[in-house]
Amino acid sequence: MLAFQLRNAIYNIRFTTSAAHRQQNFSLTSTRWISSFQLTPYDVNMILRENEFSHIFTDGENTLLGYESNQLASNKPVEDSRTEASFIHKNAFICGIFDGHAGSACSQVISKRLLRYIAAGLVDRKTLREEIAKGCTSQSFLKCHNDSEDFVKEIQKIYEESFSRYVNDIANTEMTPEEAMDKACLQLDSDMSDEALKHSDLRTIMAVAMSGAVACVAHIEGRDLSVVSTGDCAAVLGYQNDTGQWMSKKLSYEHNTDNVAEVKRILSEHPPQEADTVIRNDRLLSQLAPLRAFGDFRYKWSNEIMEKYVVSNYGENYMPPNYYTPPYLTAMPDIIQHQLTADDKFLVIASDGLWDFLSPNEVITLVGEHLSSKKFLDPLKLPDGDVTLGQISAILAKRKAGRQKKPLDQNSATHLIRHALGGTDYGIEHSKISYYLTLPQDVVRLYRDDITVTVIYFNSDYIKQLS
């Protein structure tokens, strides 16, 4: 009983720890009290690697070598989603990470639908019209690599009707890639709103409307890299400078109260007398942390619609406080475009569960070192031409030294998650990882969020040819 009371006391103390200070305030002593047992290294590996996925592009004429991804849940069910796909009509790749809140429904829906809306907008209009003439569906433009499930028939029919209207609407309108991506995000969000109001009797449709999700999507075609972001997921480019040092470059903006420009934007869209209520306690209307998101229509619909569809069915508690001049929320994305060079080696996209623990620089350094250490595991290849025994000896010695740094994980996304949970100034601490993985379901969300990571590797030789 005493141990139980002490454990609860420590829990209560640690409950006040914010996400930004989770790692900083980690205490190995309190961990031993909190966790009733420790996982074995084998158990930790099984948990961390359960959702690993990797894909290699075998065609050498490709901007990408491949990608690796992983996901570690905190919420049950997990509220993060991820999707990766290649275009059917051209040599291009698109992937995204989606972080849900107030449930997993919206995240799951946009992870399947958003990439398809974007893809339809990015194919040339002649191809689009030809596909429409053949009776295209939302799956006519992409081949997904890590998604074998789809919506139930009743819901799928509703979504396909919306998609059909969308492609017919844009079929004769020329758009820049940036315009097409922006249009896709806003149209999908609008379609989800219309679907919810039209089919408010369907619980699945309304669950999507009442929940929300943020998104970060990367599109790569040739040397052109575009990152589309709405919310607080993030994308970071890893490249090497002239001295071979790993460097990071942010390719997204977080739409939260840390972004001063975003706060000013929202305040400017509402009367001055709402300045103290639009954002309060670092949240939109004191409730929502991301300042842009898909879904979450109870921050977008008019007061009349809220009364008719939300308050009448879900109660007054679903009406946000100080709801005077909606909409307060938008799915409008920020789009950052980048021309790839041979120095650009990889792109990391992750939900905020990773960035709570690791900075962009730390993430890029970890992936870069992981990439370098894996090279020593490849079959030995001698340089072309005559090679002396001394040169071979030096190559073998370097290879032997490199093997001592052999990573625990082949998958770089898993490598990042392991370091996020267990990293210390002295390396990986097993007891720290075990602590985070054995927290009870009813409190784990107070210590870590869902973590979803995708690492995309670029083909430097091919990019050099395009330059």
Phi, psi and omega in degrees: 000319180298317179298320179297315180296319180294318179299317178296321179298318179294319176306311184299323178294316185281345177302331184281354182288123179280166181300323183293342183244014183301310183288320182299322185266009179296132180235118181297325179297313180294330178300319182294329178283319186289312186276126181283343178205162177248141175288150173283160175305324178298315180297318179300314180298319180298318180291313184294330186262002186300322185250023177297147172208143176217151179218131179250133175269110186282339178284118181294337179276065185211141177295335185252142170275324181164188177210160177227142180217163177197164181211135175236120185278148167243308176287155177227107005285160180300140182260352174274152172221161177212148179214141176224141184204153172255147177288146180275325188262358179200168182274087181208160184225147178216143178208161181206156173237136188229125185247112183272163173212157186059035180117172185261353190300309184295318180300315181295323182289310184288336178296331178269325189269323188297315181298327180288322175297314180297316182299317179298324180286340185263348176283154180294153190293331177297314178296319180299315180294325177295319179292322177298318180298330179275357181084051184295158173240181180293347181260012184277352188242346183228149170247109182282144183261339188219044183208103184253001183244156176221180184288157174296156190303317182300315180286320180303320180299317180296316181293323180292326177296319178294318181296320180298318177297321181296310183292326176292327180292325184261357189301329183246019181244117178281133180223149170289160177306320180295318178295321180294320179292317178298315179300317182299316181296311184291323180291319178299316180296319178296319179297320180295325177294312180298319180297320181293319181288325181283329184237046183296346179280347179268116184299324181296316180295317180290331177297324176294317182292325183277344175257180181211174179200148171255163187214150171221118186238136176244132175241130184230123177216115186062230178270357185273118176245125177237136177242123181251120184227137174225108181112217188236020163287166185215152176235135181227131179270136176252124179221166179249134178277187185297335181266003180086006180282141179284131182232155180241150176220117179291134178239027177205161175245140174274128179265080176214185186287352172286342180268101185298320180297324179291319177298315179298321179300312183294316180298325181290341183270002182224157183302150180304328181291350176263006185302329182270354184242335181300315175235121181218138182056038178062026180223151176292123183051034179065012185237314192255125182287309176288142182263358169221144181191157170277153180070219180051048188289349176285359169250007184234324185291156177293165179299323180296315179294320179301315180296318186285319189252335186255300183299319182294333183257330187244345178104166182298333182297339181277352175274117181298153178291149176057043184268086188253315188230065179293159005277149176256346187232150178220155173261008180305126183270160161263139181234122178244129181248144185217137175267118183290144172237172180295342178282340180282121188253328182196163176234132177249123174244134183207152172285167187292348175301328176281316185289345173297332185253327188234142176277162176306318179297318179296319180297313181295319178297317180297316180290319179299314179293324177296317178297317180294317182292329179291335180298332180286350178268349178287158177303144182293129176235123179276152178297156176293154178088189181288134180234128181278163177297326178296320179293319178297319179298319180294320179297316181294321179295318178296321180294320179296318179295322179292326181295336177292341177261018182308125182288153177292330185241135173286326182278122184290331177295319176296319178304318179292316180297320179299317180288328178298318183273330188238002184289136174225177178294346184245015180113195181281129178255111184300318183295331179290317177297315180301321178302310182293331183273350182246008176297140180300150184301329184281352178233349188301326183295340178284346184248328178207150179263172168305141178238123177229131186224137170230130177243121183253126182259134181264149179269094186299322182296319180290319179298323179297324178294327181281340185291000000 
